[in-house]
Amino acid sequence: MIRGEEPALGAPEPPRFGTDAPWMGEVVIQAKHLLVWLAQLSQRYGRPILTLDEIPDEELATLADRGVNALWPIGIWRRSEASQSMKVADGDRDAAGSAYAVSDYEVDARLGGDAALASLRRRAGAVRSE
């Protein structure tokens, strides 16, 4: 708001959000920090799992069995090289940039890019509909 346009004390503010869609009340979301999750999956399956399209269908089925019907992929966007440089300079030689230091809102190529996300989305949707 611009100074002088504040609502009178006690006056209700206008809503700043949209109305809920009918499906919103049914969402059970699981947030996954992607680099951590991919490392855990690699260890569990005994092979490198580095991209979104390499996430095993069994993992998607496990999430669905637990009632999860939405996945929040943390760290999907291309990360800032400056963030990585700061972490490396601070002594963490294997560090990736922060998931919250986004350099561009495109799916990180190291995670497989748009094609890998499309594959994950398609496979996750198939699990949900079974």
mmCIF file of N, CA and C in Angstrom:
data_model
loop_
_atom_site.group_PDB
_atom_site.id
_atom_site.type_symbol
_atom_site.label_atom_id
_atom_site.label_comp_id
_atom_site.label_asym_id
_atom_site.label_seq_id
_atom_site.Cartn_x
_atom_site.Cartn_y
_atom_site.Cartn_z
ATOM 1 N N MET A 1 0.828 -1.187 0.000
ATOM 2 C CA MET A 1 0.000 0.000 0.000
ATOM 3 C C MET A 1 0.871 1.248 0.000
ATOM 4 N N ILE A 2 0.344 2.281 -0.547
ATOM 5 C CA ILE A 2 1.029 3.563 -0.539
ATOM 6 C C ILE A 2 0.666 4.281 0.748
ATOM 7 N N ARG A 3 1.650 4.981 1.292
ATOM 8 C CA ARG A 3 1.418 5.712 2.540
ATOM 9 C C ARG A 3 0.161 6.569 2.404
ATOM 10 N N GLY A 4 -0.642 6.538 3.417
ATOM 11 C CA GLY A 4 -1.882 7.297 3.412
ATOM 12 C C GLY A 4 -3.068 6.494 2.912
ATOM 13 N N GLU A 5 -2.817 5.305 2.373
ATOM 14 C CA GLU A 5 -3.903 4.466 1.882
ATOM 15 C C GLU A 5 -4.226 3.309 2.825
ATOM 16 N N GLU A 6 -3.587 3.312 3.997
ATOM 17 C CA GLU A 6 -3.836 2.230 4.940
ATOM 18 C C GLU A 6 -5.308 2.247 5.351
ATOM 19 N N PRO A 7 -5.887 1.064 5.541
ATOM 20 C CA PRO A 7 -7.282 1.034 5.994
ATOM 21 C C PRO A 7 -7.376 1.600 7.408
ATOM 22 N N ALA A 8 -8.518 2.120 7.739
ATOM 23 C CA ALA A 8 -8.739 2.667 9.072
ATOM 24 C C ALA A 8 -8.532 1.562 10.102
ATOM 25 N N LEU A 9 -8.054 1.943 11.267
ATOM 26 C CA LEU A 9 -7.810 0.984 12.333
ATOM 27 C C LEU A 9 -9.069 0.166 12.585
ATOM 28 N N GLY A 10 -8.936 -1.127 12.546
ATOM 29 C CA GLY A 10 -10.066 -2.017 12.781
ATOM 30 C C GLY A 10 -10.847 -2.359 11.525
ATOM 31 N N ALA A 11 -10.566 -1.675 10.423
ATOM 32 C CA ALA A 11 -11.266 -1.987 9.174
ATOM 33 C C ALA A 11 -10.689 -3.273 8.591
ATOM 34 N N PRO A 12 -11.536 -4.153 8.107
ATOM 35 C CA PRO A 12 -11.008 -5.401 7.536
ATOM 36 C C PRO A 12 -10.258 -5.115 6.243
ATOM 37 N N GLU A 13 -9.155 -5.854 6.054
ATOM 38 C CA GLU A 13 -8.408 -5.746 4.805
ATOM 39 C C GLU A 13 -9.097 -6.590 3.749
ATOM 40 N N PRO A 14 -9.017 -6.161 2.514
ATOM 41 C CA PRO A 14 -9.598 -6.999 1.451
ATOM 42 C C PRO A 14 -8.790 -8.277 1.306
ATOM 43 N N PRO A 15 -9.436 -9.371 0.937
ATOM 44 C CA PRO A 15 -8.697 -10.629 0.773
ATOM 45 C C PRO A 15 -7.653 -10.499 -0.328
ATOM 46 N N ARG A 16 -6.517 -11.170 -0.117
ATOM 47 C CA ARG A 16 -5.428 -11.144 -1.093
ATOM 48 C C ARG A 16 -5.141 -12.542 -1.611
ATOM 49 N N PHE A 17 -6.154 -13.320 -1.760
ATOM 50 C CA PHE A 17 -5.992 -14.695 -2.218
ATOM 51 C C PHE A 17 -7.228 -15.080 -3.008
ATOM 52 N N GLY A 18 -7.079 -16.127 -3.806
ATOM 53 C CA GLY A 18 -8.203 -16.628 -4.575
ATOM 54 C C GLY A 18 -9.017 -17.607 -3.748
ATOM 55 N N THR A 19 -10.110 -18.004 -4.293
ATOM 56 C CA THR A 19 -10.925 -19.002 -3.611
ATOM 57 C C THR A 19 -10.319 -20.381 -3.831
ATOM 58 N N ASP A 20 -10.548 -21.264 -2.887
ATOM 59 C CA ASP A 20 -10.037 -22.627 -3.012
ATOM 60 C C ASP A 20 -10.787 -23.369 -4.116
ATOM 61 N N ALA A 21 -10.035 -24.149 -4.851
ATOM 62 C CA ALA A 21 -10.640 -25.050 -5.826
ATOM 63 C C ALA A 21 -11.117 -26.293 -5.072
ATOM 64 N N PRO A 22 -12.127 -26.981 -5.563
ATOM 65 C CA PRO A 22 -12.664 -28.138 -4.846
ATOM 66 C C PRO A 22 -11.619 -29.203 -4.500
ATOM 67 N N TRP A 23 -10.620 -29.407 -5.355
ATOM 68 C CA TRP A 23 -9.621 -30.451 -5.117
ATOM 69 C C TRP A 23 -8.660 -30.091 -3.991
ATOM 70 N N MET A 24 -8.559 -28.836 -3.629
ATOM 71 C CA MET A 24 -7.542 -28.408 -2.668
ATOM 72 C C MET A 24 -7.687 -29.065 -1.296
ATOM 73 N N GLY A 25 -8.887 -29.331 -0.894
ATOM 74 C CA GLY A 25 -9.112 -29.973 0.400
ATOM 75 C C GLY A 25 -8.707 -31.428 0.438
ATOM 76 N N GLU A 26 -8.411 -31.995 -0.714
ATOM 77 C CA GLU A 26 -8.041 -33.407 -0.820
ATOM 78 C C GLU A 26 -6.537 -33.631 -0.947
ATOM 79 N N VAL A 27 -5.758 -32.557 -0.998
ATOM 80 C CA VAL A 27 -4.318 -32.681 -1.244
ATOM 81 C C VAL A 27 -3.591 -33.175 0.003
ATOM 82 N N VAL A 28 -2.782 -34.202 -0.194
ATOM 83 C CA VAL A 28 -1.831 -34.677 0.814
ATOM 84 C C VAL A 28 -0.471 -34.548 0.152
ATOM 85 N N ILE A 29 0.307 -33.565 0.596
ATOM 86 C CA ILE A 29 1.544 -33.218 -0.096
ATOM 87 C C ILE A 29 2.762 -33.730 0.660
ATOM 88 N N GLN A 30 3.756 -34.169 -0.095
ATOM 89 C CA GLN A 30 5.036 -34.603 0.470
ATOM 90 C C GLN A 30 6.110 -33.737 -0.167
ATOM 91 N N ALA A 31 6.842 -32.993 0.658
ATOM 92 C CA ALA A 31 7.973 -32.204 0.171
ATOM 93 C C ALA A 31 9.206 -33.090 0.157
ATOM 94 N N LYS A 32 9.962 -33.007 -0.912
ATOM 95 C CA LYS A 32 11.195 -33.787 -1.040
ATOM 96 C C LYS A 32 12.307 -32.865 -1.513
ATOM 97 N N HIS A 33 13.356 -32.743 -0.705
ATOM 98 C CA HIS A 33 14.548 -32.018 -1.133
ATOM 99 C C HIS A 33 15.246 -32.942 -2.114
ATOM 100 N N LEU A 34 15.224 -32.579 -3.385
ATOM 101 C CA LEU A 34 15.577 -33.521 -4.444
ATOM 102 C C LEU A 34 16.975 -34.103 -4.338
ATOM 103 N N LEU A 35 17.988 -33.292 -4.077
ATOM 104 C CA LEU A 35 19.342 -33.850 -4.028
ATOM 105 C C LEU A 35 19.486 -34.842 -2.877
ATOM 106 N N VAL A 36 18.855 -34.548 -1.757
ATOM 107 C CA VAL A 36 18.889 -35.468 -0.618
ATOM 108 C C VAL A 36 18.126 -36.746 -0.960
ATOM 109 N N TRP A 37 16.936 -36.593 -1.521
ATOM 110 C CA TRP A 37 16.111 -37.757 -1.857
ATOM 111 C C TRP A 37 16.803 -38.641 -2.885
ATOM 112 N N LEU A 38 17.394 -38.044 -3.919
ATOM 113 C CA LEU A 38 18.081 -38.839 -4.935
ATOM 114 C C LEU A 38 19.271 -39.584 -4.334
ATOM 115 N N ALA A 39 19.993 -38.947 -3.403
ATOM 116 C CA ALA A 39 21.108 -39.635 -2.728
ATOM 117 C C ALA A 39 20.592 -40.797 -1.887
ATOM 118 N N GLN A 40 19.480 -40.590 -1.189
ATOM 119 C CA GLN A 40 18.890 -41.672 -0.378
ATOM 120 C C GLN A 40 18.434 -42.822 -1.271
ATOM 121 N N LEU A 41 17.796 -42.490 -2.391
ATOM 122 C CA LEU A 41 17.342 -43.537 -3.312
ATOM 123 C C LEU A 41 18.519 -44.291 -3.912
ATOM 124 N N SER A 42 19.587 -43.579 -4.244
ATOM 125 C CA SER A 42 20.789 -44.229 -4.780
ATOM 126 C C SER A 42 21.332 -45.248 -3.792
ATOM 127 N N GLN A 43 21.351 -44.867 -2.530
ATOM 128 C CA GLN A 43 21.846 -45.767 -1.484
ATOM 129 C C GLN A 43 20.900 -46.958 -1.318
ATOM 130 N N ARG A 44 19.615 -46.701 -1.294
ATOM 131 C CA ARG A 44 18.625 -47.762 -1.097
ATOM 132 C C ARG A 44 18.640 -48.774 -2.234
ATOM 133 N N TYR A 45 18.786 -48.299 -3.462
ATOM 134 C CA TYR A 45 18.721 -49.182 -4.621
ATOM 135 C C TYR A 45 20.090 -49.665 -5.084
ATOM 136 N N GLY A 46 21.162 -49.167 -4.480
ATOM 137 C CA GLY A 46 22.505 -49.632 -4.803
ATOM 138 C C GLY A 46 22.983 -49.254 -6.194
ATOM 139 N N ARG A 47 22.457 -48.157 -6.716
ATOM 140 C CA ARG A 47 22.856 -47.670 -8.038
ATOM 141 C C ARG A 47 22.624 -46.162 -8.070
ATOM 142 N N PRO A 48 23.333 -45.483 -8.951
ATOM 143 C CA PRO A 48 23.122 -44.032 -9.028
ATOM 144 C C PRO A 48 21.722 -43.687 -9.535
ATOM 145 N N ILE A 49 21.035 -42.841 -8.806
ATOM 146 C CA ILE A 49 19.756 -42.271 -9.218
ATOM 147 C C ILE A 49 19.962 -40.766 -9.139
ATOM 148 N N LEU A 50 20.173 -40.156 -10.303
ATOM 149 C CA LEU A 50 20.625 -38.772 -10.348
ATOM 150 C C LEU A 50 19.616 -37.801 -10.945
ATOM 151 N N THR A 51 18.640 -38.321 -11.689
ATOM 152 C CA THR A 51 17.687 -37.450 -12.366
ATOM 153 C C THR A 51 16.253 -37.836 -12.005
ATOM 154 N N LEU A 52 15.349 -36.930 -12.279
ATOM 155 C CA LEU A 52 13.943 -37.150 -11.926
ATOM 156 C C LEU A 52 13.344 -38.360 -12.627
ATOM 157 N N ASP A 53 13.773 -38.613 -13.847
ATOM 158 C CA ASP A 53 13.214 -39.754 -14.580
ATOM 159 C C ASP A 53 13.786 -41.087 -14.129
ATOM 160 N N GLU A 54 14.788 -41.060 -13.260
ATOM 161 C CA GLU A 54 15.358 -42.292 -12.714
ATOM 162 C C GLU A 54 14.740 -42.682 -11.369
ATOM 163 N N ILE A 55 13.861 -41.837 -10.835
ATOM 164 C CA ILE A 55 13.191 -42.178 -9.579
ATOM 165 C C ILE A 55 12.330 -43.408 -9.836
ATOM 166 N N PRO A 56 12.563 -44.480 -9.073
ATOM 167 C CA PRO A 56 11.834 -45.732 -9.329
ATOM 168 C C PRO A 56 10.328 -45.600 -9.120
ATOM 169 N N ASP A 57 9.588 -46.268 -9.980
ATOM 170 C CA ASP A 57 8.134 -46.295 -9.855
ATOM 171 C C ASP A 57 7.705 -46.825 -8.484
ATOM 172 N N GLU A 58 8.511 -47.738 -7.927
ATOM 173 C CA GLU A 58 8.183 -48.298 -6.604
ATOM 174 C C GLU A 58 8.117 -47.195 -5.545
ATOM 175 N N GLU A 59 8.967 -46.182 -5.672
ATOM 176 C CA GLU A 59 8.959 -45.077 -4.709
ATOM 177 C C GLU A 59 7.695 -44.245 -4.853
ATOM 178 N N LEU A 60 7.278 -44.043 -6.079
ATOM 179 C CA LEU A 60 6.037 -43.301 -6.315
ATOM 180 C C LEU A 60 4.841 -44.085 -5.772
ATOM 181 N N ALA A 61 4.871 -45.398 -5.951
ATOM 182 C CA ALA A 61 3.796 -46.243 -5.416
ATOM 183 C C ALA A 61 3.785 -46.212 -3.888
ATOM 184 N N THR A 62 4.971 -46.200 -3.274
ATOM 185 C CA THR A 62 5.053 -46.131 -1.806
ATOM 186 C C THR A 62 4.437 -44.834 -1.306
ATOM 187 N N LEU A 63 4.756 -43.724 -1.965
ATOM 188 C CA LEU A 63 4.153 -42.452 -1.567
ATOM 189 C C LEU A 63 2.631 -42.506 -1.691
ATOM 190 N N ALA A 64 2.151 -43.057 -2.806
ATOM 191 C CA ALA A 64 0.701 -43.167 -3.015
ATOM 192 C C ALA A 64 0.065 -44.061 -1.955
ATOM 193 N N ASP A 65 0.726 -45.159 -1.608
ATOM 194 C CA ASP A 65 0.208 -46.068 -0.581
ATOM 195 C C ASP A 65 0.091 -45.371 0.774
ATOM 196 N N ARG A 66 0.937 -44.398 1.003
ATOM 197 C CA ARG A 66 0.901 -43.618 2.254
ATOM 198 C C ARG A 66 -0.138 -42.492 2.201
ATOM 199 N N GLY A 67 -0.834 -42.381 1.080
ATOM 200 C CA GLY A 67 -1.871 -41.361 0.945
ATOM 201 C C GLY A 67 -1.404 -40.067 0.296
ATOM 202 N N VAL A 68 -0.153 -40.013 -0.107
ATOM 203 C CA VAL A 68 0.382 -38.807 -0.738
ATOM 204 C C VAL A 68 -0.155 -38.719 -2.164
ATOM 205 N N ASN A 69 -0.697 -37.552 -2.524
ATOM 206 C CA ASN A 69 -1.192 -37.378 -3.885
ATOM 207 C C ASN A 69 -0.625 -36.123 -4.554
ATOM 208 N N ALA A 70 0.369 -35.506 -3.907
ATOM 209 C CA ALA A 70 1.048 -34.349 -4.501
ATOM 210 C C ALA A 70 2.491 -34.343 -4.005
ATOM 211 N N LEU A 71 3.406 -34.086 -4.916
ATOM 212 C CA LEU A 71 4.823 -34.062 -4.589
ATOM 213 C C LEU A 71 5.342 -32.641 -4.761
ATOM 214 N N TRP A 72 6.033 -32.139 -3.738
ATOM 215 C CA TRP A 72 6.626 -30.805 -3.792
ATOM 216 C C TRP A 72 8.128 -30.984 -3.942
ATOM 217 N N PRO A 73 8.654 -30.836 -5.150
ATOM 218 C CA PRO A 73 10.086 -31.049 -5.377
ATOM 219 C C PRO A 73 10.897 -29.800 -5.025
ATOM 220 N N ILE A 74 11.595 -29.845 -3.915
ATOM 221 C CA ILE A 74 12.418 -28.719 -3.479
ATOM 222 C C ILE A 74 13.779 -28.811 -4.161
ATOM 223 N N GLY A 75 14.188 -27.727 -4.781
ATOM 224 C CA GLY A 75 15.482 -27.696 -5.446
ATOM 225 C C GLY A 75 15.418 -28.106 -6.898
ATOM 226 N N ILE A 76 14.276 -27.942 -7.524
ATOM 227 C CA ILE A 76 14.118 -28.353 -8.916
ATOM 228 C C ILE A 76 14.683 -27.316 -9.889
ATOM 229 N N TRP A 77 14.731 -26.050 -9.470
ATOM 230 C CA TRP A 77 15.188 -24.984 -10.364
ATOM 231 C C TRP A 77 16.706 -24.899 -10.393
ATOM 232 N N ARG A 78 17.228 -24.324 -11.471
ATOM 233 C CA ARG A 78 18.671 -24.154 -11.609
ATOM 234 C C ARG A 78 19.176 -23.276 -10.473
ATOM 235 N N ARG A 79 20.228 -23.759 -9.813
ATOM 236 C CA ARG A 79 20.760 -23.096 -8.628
ATOM 237 C C ARG A 79 21.862 -22.108 -8.993
ATOM 238 N N SER A 80 22.036 -21.147 -8.129
ATOM 239 C CA SER A 80 23.045 -20.123 -8.315
ATOM 240 C C SER A 80 24.450 -20.686 -8.148
ATOM 241 N N GLU A 81 25.307 -20.385 -9.109
ATOM 242 C CA GLU A 81 26.713 -20.794 -8.991
ATOM 243 C C GLU A 81 27.391 -20.036 -7.856
ATOM 244 N N ALA A 82 26.948 -18.811 -7.605
ATOM 245 C CA ALA A 82 27.521 -18.022 -6.505
ATOM 246 C C ALA A 82 27.254 -18.699 -5.166
ATOM 247 N N SER A 83 26.073 -19.263 -5.004
ATOM 248 C CA SER A 83 25.740 -19.965 -3.764
ATOM 249 C C SER A 83 26.653 -21.168 -3.569
ATOM 250 N N GLN A 84 26.876 -21.910 -4.635
ATOM 251 C CA GLN A 84 27.770 -23.060 -4.552
ATOM 252 C C GLN A 84 29.190 -22.600 -4.227
ATOM 253 N N SER A 85 29.642 -21.563 -4.870
ATOM 254 C CA SER A 85 30.994 -21.042 -4.627
ATOM 255 C C SER A 85 31.176 -20.645 -3.167
ATOM 256 N N MET A 86 30.162 -20.021 -2.579
ATOM 257 C CA MET A 86 30.257 -19.622 -1.173
ATOM 258 C C MET A 86 30.369 -20.840 -0.262
ATOM 259 N N LYS A 87 29.594 -21.891 -0.566
ATOM 260 C CA LYS A 87 29.659 -23.097 0.250
ATOM 261 C C LYS A 87 31.017 -23.785 0.118
ATOM 262 N N VAL A 88 31.526 -23.841 -1.092
ATOM 263 C CA VAL A 88 32.834 -24.457 -1.333
ATOM 264 C C VAL A 88 33.914 -23.648 -0.613
ATOM 265 N N ALA A 89 33.859 -22.333 -0.703
ATOM 266 C CA ALA A 89 34.835 -21.471 -0.030
ATOM 267 C C ALA A 89 34.774 -21.630 1.483
ATOM 268 N N ASP A 90 33.593 -22.026 1.975
ATOM 269 C CA ASP A 90 33.420 -22.226 3.410
ATOM 270 C C ASP A 90 33.855 -23.626 3.842
ATOM 271 N N GLY A 91 34.380 -24.435 2.902
ATOM 272 C CA GLY A 91 34.947 -25.726 3.249
ATOM 273 C C GLY A 91 34.172 -26.943 2.807
ATOM 274 N N ASP A 92 32.989 -26.775 2.232
ATOM 275 C CA ASP A 92 32.184 -27.912 1.776
ATOM 276 C C ASP A 92 32.442 -28.125 0.288
ATOM 277 N N ARG A 93 33.481 -28.894 -0.032
ATOM 278 C CA ARG A 93 33.937 -29.056 -1.425
ATOM 279 C C ARG A 93 32.909 -29.688 -2.345
ATOM 280 N N ASP A 94 32.013 -30.519 -1.802
ATOM 281 C CA ASP A 94 31.033 -31.223 -2.629
ATOM 282 C C ASP A 94 29.664 -30.542 -2.636
ATOM 283 N N ALA A 95 29.597 -29.334 -2.109
ATOM 284 C CA ALA A 95 28.309 -28.667 -1.943
ATOM 285 C C ALA A 95 27.683 -28.283 -3.277
ATOM 286 N N ALA A 96 26.383 -28.375 -3.304
ATOM 287 C CA ALA A 96 25.603 -27.788 -4.396
ATOM 288 C C ALA A 96 25.128 -26.431 -3.893
ATOM 289 N N GLY A 97 24.741 -25.589 -4.805
ATOM 290 C CA GLY A 97 24.166 -24.314 -4.390
ATOM 291 C C GLY A 97 22.882 -24.554 -3.622
ATOM 292 N N SER A 98 22.470 -23.568 -2.865
ATOM 293 C CA SER A 98 21.239 -23.669 -2.096
ATOM 294 C C SER A 98 20.037 -23.842 -3.020
ATOM 295 N N ALA A 99 19.117 -24.673 -2.606
ATOM 296 C CA ALA A 99 17.879 -24.864 -3.364
ATOM 297 C C ALA A 99 17.068 -23.577 -3.423
ATOM 298 N N TYR A 100 17.338 -22.660 -2.513
ATOM 299 C CA TYR A 100 16.592 -21.406 -2.442
ATOM 300 C C TYR A 100 17.337 -20.253 -3.104
ATOM 301 N N ALA A 101 18.523 -20.515 -3.655
ATOM 302 C CA ALA A 101 19.283 -19.517 -4.408
ATOM 303 C C ALA A 101 19.112 -19.856 -5.886
ATOM 304 N N VAL A 102 17.992 -19.452 -6.429
ATOM 305 C CA VAL A 102 17.615 -19.814 -7.796
ATOM 306 C C VAL A 102 18.242 -18.834 -8.774
ATOM 307 N N SER A 103 18.947 -19.362 -9.759
ATOM 308 C CA SER A 103 19.521 -18.484 -10.780
ATOM 309 C C SER A 103 18.582 -18.357 -11.979
ATOM 310 N N ASP A 104 17.735 -19.360 -12.180
ATOM 311 C CA ASP A 104 16.798 -19.311 -13.288
ATOM 312 C C ASP A 104 15.679 -20.315 -13.018
ATOM 313 N N TYR A 105 14.464 -19.934 -13.349
ATOM 314 C CA TYR A 105 13.329 -20.818 -13.123
ATOM 315 C C TYR A 105 13.152 -21.759 -14.311
ATOM 316 N N GLU A 106 14.149 -22.630 -14.458
ATOM 317 C CA GLU A 106 14.068 -23.733 -15.413
ATOM 318 C C GLU A 106 14.564 -24.967 -14.666
ATOM 319 N N VAL A 107 14.014 -26.110 -15.027
ATOM 320 C CA VAL A 107 14.390 -27.345 -14.350
ATOM 321 C C VAL A 107 15.888 -27.558 -14.550
ATOM 322 N N ASP A 108 16.593 -27.784 -13.464
ATOM 323 C CA ASP A 108 18.041 -27.956 -13.506
ATOM 324 C C ASP A 108 18.403 -29.105 -14.443
ATOM 325 N N ALA A 109 19.308 -28.850 -15.364
ATOM 326 C CA ALA A 109 19.739 -29.875 -16.328
ATOM 327 C C ALA A 109 20.350 -31.075 -15.610
ATOM 328 N N ARG A 110 20.987 -30.850 -14.450
ATOM 329 C CA ARG A 110 21.592 -31.968 -13.705
ATOM 330 C C ARG A 110 20.529 -32.906 -13.153
ATOM 331 N N LEU A 111 19.283 -32.430 -13.075
ATOM 332 C CA LEU A 111 18.176 -33.285 -12.636
ATOM 333 C C LEU A 111 17.437 -33.899 -13.824
ATOM 334 N N GLY A 112 17.912 -33.611 -15.038
ATOM 335 C CA GLY A 112 17.315 -34.180 -16.238
ATOM 336 C C GLY A 112 16.498 -33.188 -17.045
ATOM 337 N N GLY A 113 16.348 -31.971 -16.553
ATOM 338 C CA GLY A 113 15.624 -30.939 -17.288
ATOM 339 C C GLY A 113 14.138 -31.205 -17.414
ATOM 340 N N ASP A 114 13.531 -30.487 -18.349
ATOM 341 C CA ASP A 114 12.076 -30.562 -18.546
ATOM 342 C C ASP A 114 11.595 -31.962 -18.893
ATOM 343 N N ALA A 115 12.372 -32.688 -19.705
ATOM 344 C CA ALA A 115 11.951 -34.034 -20.126
ATOM 345 C C ALA A 115 11.857 -34.977 -18.933
ATOM 346 N N ALA A 116 12.813 -34.888 -18.015
ATOM 347 C CA ALA A 116 12.794 -35.757 -16.840
ATOM 348 C C ALA A 116 11.630 -35.396 -15.918
ATOM 349 N N LEU A 117 11.335 -34.103 -15.789
ATOM 350 C CA LEU A 117 10.182 -33.692 -14.977
ATOM 351 C C LEU A 117 8.893 -34.190 -15.610
ATOM 352 N N ALA A 118 8.781 -34.087 -16.932
ATOM 353 C CA ALA A 118 7.579 -34.571 -17.618
ATOM 354 C C ALA A 118 7.402 -36.070 -17.391
ATOM 355 N N SER A 119 8.489 -36.819 -17.430
ATOM 356 C CA SER A 119 8.429 -38.260 -17.181
ATOM 357 C C SER A 119 7.959 -38.547 -15.757
ATOM 358 N N LEU A 120 8.535 -37.849 -14.796
ATOM 359 C CA LEU A 120 8.132 -38.045 -13.395
ATOM 360 C C LEU A 120 6.661 -37.703 -13.212
ATOM 361 N N ARG A 121 6.239 -36.604 -13.781
ATOM 362 C CA ARG A 121 4.845 -36.161 -13.661
ATOM 363 C C ARG A 121 3.899 -37.204 -14.254
ATOM 364 N N ARG A 122 4.249 -37.729 -15.434
ATOM 365 C CA ARG A 122 3.414 -38.739 -16.105
ATOM 366 C C ARG A 122 3.338 -40.022 -15.275
ATOM 367 N N ARG A 123 4.502 -40.480 -14.790
ATOM 368 C CA ARG A 123 4.533 -41.734 -14.026
ATOM 369 C C ARG A 123 3.816 -41.575 -12.679
ATOM 370 N N ALA A 124 3.985 -40.441 -12.035
ATOM 371 C CA ALA A 124 3.310 -40.202 -10.756
ATOM 372 C C ALA A 124 1.803 -40.136 -10.961
ATOM 373 N N GLY A 125 1.374 -39.513 -12.056
ATOM 374 C CA GLY A 125 -0.054 -39.445 -12.361
ATOM 375 C C GLY A 125 -0.654 -40.801 -12.621
ATOM 376 N N ALA A 126 0.119 -41.687 -13.229
ATOM 377 C CA ALA A 126 -0.360 -43.046 -13.503
ATOM 378 C C ALA A 126 -0.533 -43.830 -12.208
ATOM 379 N N VAL A 127 0.354 -43.619 -11.253
ATOM 380 C CA VAL A 127 0.240 -44.308 -9.965
ATOM 381 C C VAL A 127 -1.002 -43.841 -9.240
ATOM 382 N N ARG A 128 -1.248 -42.550 -9.288
ATOM 383 C CA ARG A 128 -2.391 -41.950 -8.597
ATOM 384 C C ARG A 128 -3.704 -42.487 -9.130
ATOM 385 N N SER A 129 -3.761 -42.739 -10.444
ATOM 386 C CA SER A 129 -5.022 -43.134 -11.054
ATOM 387 C C SER A 129 -5.303 -44.623 -10.963
ATOM 388 N N GLU A 130 -4.341 -45.389 -10.484
ATOM 389 C CA GLU A 130 -4.567 -46.852 -10.407
ATOM 390 C C GLU A 130 -5.411 -47.226 -9.225
#
